[in-house]
Amino acid sequence: MTDEQRFLFDTRGYFIIPDVLSEHQIETLKATIKNSTEQFPPVPQSEGPLHWHRLWRDLLDLPHLSPILEEIIGNPRRVPDAMPSFRLDHINVHTHVAKGFKGGMLHGGWNTVTGFFRYDNGRFYNGLTTVSFELYDTAPNDGGFACIPGSHKGNVAMPEGWADLSQGIPEAVARVAATPGDAIIFTEALIHGTLPWTVDSPRTTVFYKFSPHALTWSADFFEPRDFYDYSDMDDRKLAILEPPNARYRHRPTALEPRDAETTDA
Ligand SMILES: O=C(O)CCC(=O)C(=O)O
């Protein structure tokens, strides 16, 4: 992380990394989306985004994103060649936000069960942490991601009547613009939601939500063995798909030696 990113994340609870995805990757994601997905009810794992194209699996461990997730989620005892200190919690794909979408509910906030933020002794520690990839322009006022900057450290409950963004957008809410290929990283300890969408172009956003490797928000876990046959899956990506645990040796979910026979998809 750069000093600027550290400052913005600490102060606001989010920051944007421009141009994380190339134009080709954006087009590939758009072309291979099969449906919207949410954590409740989840799509069956065998039909989920990680089976749509290898790029969806590559998003698990992007070389310029993973070091940032390491630093945000935090694991001071991690040794350099250890497996990632984060795991994939769930993926949401939002295709339902189109003209006429009236706005979502603000949610999150400091002290929720899994959405915690802490800074201690020079290090960040976070629970559920989201990377959202915008596939279309979300210029301010047209809609997109909204949040109350700094609320990841708030001590007092949000005023009643502020949550429903379809009923009006409180002045304290920031509209966060992103262009295609940008990634917005935010802690779920931040109060956030979705603005009304007011333009003709669609909004498609891909959310990869990560937790510390021993924690979970979702009750629907991935099974790394379902991905053994993909040749693009290395040990790091498989570890990111492990169910929550302390990654102790000889655990039942530890990776097994894999067959040389794998498939490309
Ligand atoms: O529309 C957005 O960018 C925010 C989505 C959201 O509220 C969430 O991922 O929890």
Short mmCIF file of C-alpha atoms and ligand atoms in Angstrom, two decimals:
data_model
loop_
_atom_site.label_atom_id
_atom_site.label_comp_id
_atom_site.label_asym_id
_atom_site.label_seq_id
_atom_site.Cartn_x
_atom_site.Cartn_y
_atom_site.Cartn_z
CA MET A 1 0.00 0.00 0.00
CA THR A 2 1.18 3.50 -0.66
CA ASP A 3 1.22 6.09 2.14
CA GLU A 4 -1.68 7.80 0.38
CA GLN A 5 -3.76 4.60 0.29
CA ARG A 6 -2.99 3.94 3.99
CA PHE A 7 -4.06 7.43 4.93
CA LEU A 8 -7.26 7.30 2.88
CA PHE A 9 -8.23 3.86 4.14
CA ASP A 10 -7.57 4.78 7.76
CA THR A 11 -9.38 8.12 7.52
CA ARG A 12 -12.27 7.29 5.20
CA GLY A 13 -12.61 3.49 5.36
CA TYR A 14 -12.23 3.04 1.58
CA PHE A 15 -10.04 3.96 -1.35
CA ILE A 16 -10.01 3.41 -5.09
CA ILE A 17 -7.33 1.64 -7.09
CA PRO A 18 -7.59 2.83 -10.69
CA ASP A 19 -7.29 0.52 -13.69
CA VAL A 20 -7.02 -2.78 -11.87
CA LEU A 21 -8.68 -4.51 -14.82
CA SER A 22 -7.70 -4.09 -18.45
CA GLU A 23 -10.28 -3.37 -21.14
CA HIS A 24 -9.98 -6.95 -22.31
CA GLN A 25 -10.64 -8.25 -18.79
CA ILE A 26 -13.66 -5.96 -18.41
CA GLU A 27 -15.09 -7.23 -21.69
CA THR A 28 -14.40 -10.85 -20.69
CA LEU A 29 -16.20 -10.40 -17.38
CA LYS A 30 -19.17 -8.76 -19.09
CA ALA A 31 -19.31 -11.54 -21.69
CA THR A 32 -19.15 -14.39 -19.19
CA ILE A 33 -21.56 -13.17 -16.50
CA LYS A 34 -24.30 -15.77 -16.31
CA ASN A 35 -26.57 -14.17 -13.73
CA SER A 36 -26.77 -11.91 -10.73
CA THR A 37 -25.59 -13.56 -7.52
CA GLU A 38 -26.22 -12.68 -3.89
CA GLN A 39 -25.25 -14.34 -0.67
CA PHE A 40 -28.89 -14.97 0.19
CA PRO A 41 -30.04 -17.28 -1.21
CA PRO A 42 -26.73 -18.33 -2.70
CA VAL A 43 -26.55 -19.77 -6.20
CA PRO A 44 -25.48 -23.43 -6.06
CA GLN A 45 -21.70 -23.54 -5.72
CA SER A 46 -21.35 -25.64 -8.87
CA GLU A 47 -22.97 -22.82 -10.90
CA GLY A 48 -21.20 -19.93 -9.20
CA PRO A 49 -18.99 -17.26 -10.82
CA LEU A 50 -15.76 -19.16 -10.16
CA HIS A 51 -16.88 -21.72 -12.75
CA TRP A 52 -17.80 -19.17 -15.44
CA HIS A 53 -14.30 -18.45 -16.82
CA ARG A 54 -10.73 -18.59 -15.53
CA LEU A 55 -10.68 -14.79 -15.15
CA TRP A 56 -13.21 -15.12 -12.31
CA ARG A 57 -10.71 -17.41 -10.57
CA ASP A 58 -7.82 -15.04 -11.36
CA LEU A 59 -9.64 -12.29 -9.44
CA LEU A 60 -9.04 -14.33 -6.27
CA ASP A 61 -5.36 -13.46 -6.24
CA LEU A 62 -4.43 -10.47 -8.40
CA PRO A 63 -0.73 -9.63 -7.91
CA HIS A 64 -1.37 -5.93 -7.26
CA LEU A 65 -4.42 -6.50 -5.01
CA SER A 66 -3.38 -9.38 -2.76
CA PRO A 67 -0.56 -7.50 -0.98
CA ILE A 68 -3.07 -4.74 -0.21
CA LEU A 69 -5.57 -7.24 1.19
CA GLU A 70 -2.78 -8.77 3.31
CA GLU A 71 -2.04 -5.38 4.79
CA ILE A 72 -5.67 -4.44 5.38
CA ILE A 73 -6.83 -7.75 6.85
CA GLY A 74 -3.62 -8.03 8.78
CA ASN A 75 -1.60 -10.91 10.09
CA PRO A 76 1.54 -9.81 11.90
CA ARG A 77 2.75 -13.38 12.39
CA ARG A 78 2.56 -14.25 8.73
CA VAL A 79 5.83 -15.41 7.24
CA PRO A 80 6.62 -14.26 3.69
CA ASP A 81 5.93 -17.53 1.89
CA ALA A 82 2.87 -18.46 3.94
CA MET A 83 -0.55 -18.82 2.39
CA PRO A 84 -2.65 -15.64 2.15
CA SER A 85 -4.06 -14.40 5.45
CA PHE A 86 -7.43 -13.82 3.81
CA ARG A 87 -10.06 -16.13 2.34
CA LEU A 88 -12.91 -15.59 -0.09
CA ASP A 89 -16.08 -15.12 1.92
CA HIS A 90 -18.56 -14.69 -0.93
CA ILE A 91 -19.03 -13.13 -4.35
CA ASN A 92 -21.90 -10.85 -5.32
CA VAL A 93 -22.58 -9.87 -8.91
CA HIS A 94 -24.99 -6.98 -9.26
CA THR A 95 -26.72 -6.60 -12.60
CA HIS A 96 -30.06 -5.45 -11.21
CA VAL A 97 -29.08 -1.78 -10.78
CA ALA A 98 -30.54 -0.09 -13.88
CA LYS A 99 -32.41 3.15 -14.59
CA GLY A 100 -35.21 3.43 -12.08
CA PHE A 101 -33.35 1.66 -9.26
CA LYS A 102 -34.47 3.73 -6.32
CA GLY A 103 -31.51 3.25 -4.02
CA GLY A 104 -30.55 0.68 -1.41
CA MET A 105 -30.30 0.67 2.35
CA LEU A 106 -27.24 2.00 4.14
CA HIS A 107 -25.77 -0.80 6.21
CA GLY A 108 -22.54 -1.90 7.86
CA GLY A 109 -20.97 0.12 10.61
CA TRP A 110 -18.37 -0.36 13.25
CA ASN A 111 -18.96 -3.20 15.71
CA THR A 112 -21.01 -5.49 13.50
CA VAL A 113 -20.11 -9.14 14.05
CA THR A 114 -17.75 -9.54 11.11
CA GLY A 115 -17.29 -5.96 9.90
CA PHE A 116 -14.67 -4.72 12.28
CA PHE A 117 -11.89 -2.20 11.77
CA ARG A 118 -8.93 -1.72 14.06
CA TYR A 119 -5.54 -0.06 13.86
CA ASP A 120 -3.05 -1.17 16.47
CA ASN A 121 0.70 -0.80 16.82
CA GLY A 122 1.17 0.31 13.24
CA ARG A 123 -1.08 -2.32 11.69
CA PHE A 124 -4.58 -2.59 10.24
CA TYR A 125 -6.91 -5.41 11.27
CA ASN A 126 -10.18 -5.84 9.42
CA GLY A 127 -13.01 -8.31 9.19
CA LEU A 128 -15.10 -8.59 6.04
CA THR A 129 -13.40 -6.47 3.38
CA THR A 130 -14.85 -5.82 -0.06
CA VAL A 131 -13.21 -5.31 -3.41
CA SER A 132 -15.76 -4.04 -5.91
CA PHE A 133 -14.92 -4.01 -9.58
CA GLU A 134 -16.99 -1.53 -11.55
CA LEU A 135 -17.58 -2.66 -15.15
CA TYR A 136 -19.33 0.60 -16.19
CA ASP A 137 -18.86 4.26 -15.41
CA THR A 138 -20.44 5.31 -12.13
CA ALA A 139 -19.97 9.06 -12.40
CA PRO A 140 -21.16 10.91 -9.28
CA ASN A 141 -24.86 11.62 -9.14
CA ASP A 142 -25.67 8.89 -11.65
CA GLY A 143 -25.57 6.26 -8.94
CA GLY A 144 -23.13 3.69 -7.64
CA PHE A 145 -21.33 3.19 -4.35
CA ALA A 146 -22.19 5.47 -1.44
CA CYS A 147 -20.81 5.60 2.08
CA ILE A 148 -20.41 7.76 5.14
CA PRO A 149 -16.63 8.31 5.16
CA GLY A 150 -15.10 7.74 8.58
CA SER A 151 -18.09 5.79 9.93
CA HIS A 152 -15.88 2.66 10.27
CA LYS A 153 -14.62 4.33 13.47
CA GLY A 154 -17.97 5.74 14.58
CA ASN A 155 -19.18 5.15 18.13
CA VAL A 156 -22.75 6.39 17.84
CA ALA A 157 -25.61 4.77 15.89
CA MET A 158 -26.61 6.32 12.58
CA PRO A 159 -29.66 8.58 12.97
CA GLU A 160 -32.98 6.87 12.34
CA GLY A 161 -34.38 7.69 8.94
CA TRP A 162 -31.02 7.94 7.17
CA ALA A 163 -30.74 4.33 6.02
CA ASP A 164 -33.14 4.21 3.07
CA LEU A 165 -31.42 6.00 0.19
CA SER A 166 -34.61 5.83 -1.89
CA GLN A 167 -36.10 8.32 0.56
CA GLY A 168 -33.33 10.89 0.17
CA ILE A 169 -29.58 11.04 0.46
CA PRO A 170 -28.29 12.55 3.69
CA GLU A 171 -25.69 15.25 3.21
CA ALA A 172 -23.13 13.14 5.11
CA VAL A 173 -23.28 10.44 2.43
CA ALA A 174 -20.44 10.54 -0.12
CA ARG A 175 -21.07 9.49 -3.71
CA VAL A 176 -18.04 7.51 -4.83
CA ALA A 177 -17.38 7.58 -8.56
CA ALA A 178 -15.40 4.90 -10.33
CA THR A 179 -14.63 4.19 -13.95
CA PRO A 180 -14.61 0.76 -15.62
CA GLY A 181 -11.75 -1.35 -14.35
CA ASP A 182 -11.37 0.54 -11.08
CA ALA A 183 -11.57 -1.36 -7.81
CA ILE A 184 -13.09 0.20 -4.72
CA ILE A 185 -11.73 -1.38 -1.53
CA PHE A 186 -13.76 -0.81 1.60
CA THR A 187 -14.15 -2.27 5.05
CA GLU A 188 -17.64 -3.54 5.83
CA ALA A 189 -17.24 -1.64 9.10
CA LEU A 190 -17.98 1.41 6.94
CA ILE A 191 -21.63 2.46 6.64
CA HIS A 192 -22.33 2.05 2.93
CA GLY A 193 -24.97 1.29 0.32
CA THR A 194 -26.12 1.83 -3.26
CA LEU A 195 -27.27 5.16 -4.70
CA PRO A 196 -30.33 5.53 -6.90
CA TRP A 197 -29.36 4.88 -10.53
CA THR A 198 -30.52 7.68 -12.80
CA VAL A 199 -28.89 7.15 -16.22
CA ASP A 200 -29.67 4.92 -19.19
CA SER A 201 -26.42 2.94 -19.14
CA PRO A 202 -26.41 -0.22 -17.01
CA ARG A 203 -24.44 -0.73 -13.84
CA THR A 204 -22.70 -4.03 -13.38
CA THR A 205 -20.50 -4.50 -10.35
CA VAL A 206 -18.58 -7.55 -9.23
CA PHE A 207 -17.96 -7.77 -5.49
CA TYR A 208 -15.32 -10.11 -4.09
CA LYS A 209 -15.68 -10.14 -0.31
CA PHE A 210 -12.77 -11.40 1.76
CA SER A 211 -12.50 -12.34 5.43
CA PRO A 212 -9.54 -13.15 7.66
CA HIS A 213 -8.78 -16.82 7.03
CA ALA A 214 -10.31 -17.99 10.31
CA LEU A 215 -13.54 -15.95 10.06
CA THR A 216 -16.67 -15.92 7.97
CA TRP A 217 -19.74 -13.87 7.19
CA SER A 218 -21.29 -16.32 4.75
CA ALA A 219 -22.60 -19.70 5.89
CA ASP A 220 -22.08 -21.12 2.39
CA PHE A 221 -18.45 -22.24 2.16
CA PHE A 222 -16.40 -22.98 -0.95
CA GLU A 223 -14.89 -26.43 -1.38
CA PRO A 224 -11.33 -26.21 -2.79
CA ARG A 225 -11.58 -29.80 -4.09
CA ASP A 226 -14.24 -28.62 -6.58
CA PHE A 227 -11.47 -26.58 -8.26
CA TYR A 228 -8.61 -29.09 -8.32
CA ASP A 229 -9.21 -29.89 -11.99
CA TYR A 230 -8.70 -26.34 -13.24
CA SER A 231 -5.10 -25.95 -14.40
CA ASP A 232 -5.08 -22.26 -13.45
CA MET A 233 -5.70 -23.02 -9.75
CA ASP A 234 -2.49 -22.86 -7.73
CA ASP A 235 -2.05 -23.52 -4.01
CA ARG A 236 -2.61 -19.87 -3.09
CA LYS A 237 -5.96 -19.67 -4.85
CA LEU A 238 -7.03 -22.99 -3.36
CA ALA A 239 -6.09 -21.73 0.11
CA ILE A 240 -8.20 -18.61 -0.50
CA LEU A 241 -11.16 -20.96 -1.05
CA GLU A 242 -10.69 -22.89 2.19
CA PRO A 243 -13.51 -22.76 4.71
CA PRO A 244 -12.72 -20.66 7.80
CA ASN A 245 -10.06 -22.22 10.03
CA ALA A 246 -6.72 -21.43 11.63
CA ARG A 247 -4.81 -23.25 8.86
CA TYR A 248 -3.17 -25.62 11.33
CA ARG A 249 -1.22 -28.55 9.96
CA HIS A 250 -3.02 -31.87 9.30
CA ARG A 251 -6.45 -30.22 9.21
CA PRO A 252 -9.10 -32.09 7.23
CA THR A 253 -9.35 -29.20 4.76
CA ALA A 254 -5.60 -29.08 4.01
CA LEU A 255 -4.71 -29.23 0.33
CA GLU A 256 -4.04 -32.66 -1.07
CA PRO A 257 -1.45 -33.51 -3.73
CA ARG A 258 -3.24 -33.03 -7.01
CA ASP A 259 -3.34 -35.11 -10.19
CA ALA A 260 -1.25 -33.96 -13.11
CA GLU A 261 -4.43 -34.23 -15.22
CA THR A 262 -6.22 -30.88 -15.15
CA THR A 263 -8.55 -29.11 -17.49
CA ASP A 264 -8.59 -25.63 -18.95
CA ALA A 265 -11.84 -23.68 -18.91
O1 LIG B 1 -23.67 -0.84 -4.66
C1 LIG B 1 -22.61 -0.81 -4.01
O2 LIG B 1 -21.53 -0.51 -4.51
C2 LIG B 1 -22.64 -1.19 -2.53
C3 LIG B 1 -23.01 -2.61 -2.37
C4 LIG B 1 -23.14 -3.01 -0.94
O3 LIG B 1 -23.85 -2.39 -0.22
C5 LIG B 1 -22.38 -4.12 -0.41
O4 LIG B 1 -21.61 -4.73 -1.16
O5 LIG B 1 -22.51 -4.45 0.79
#
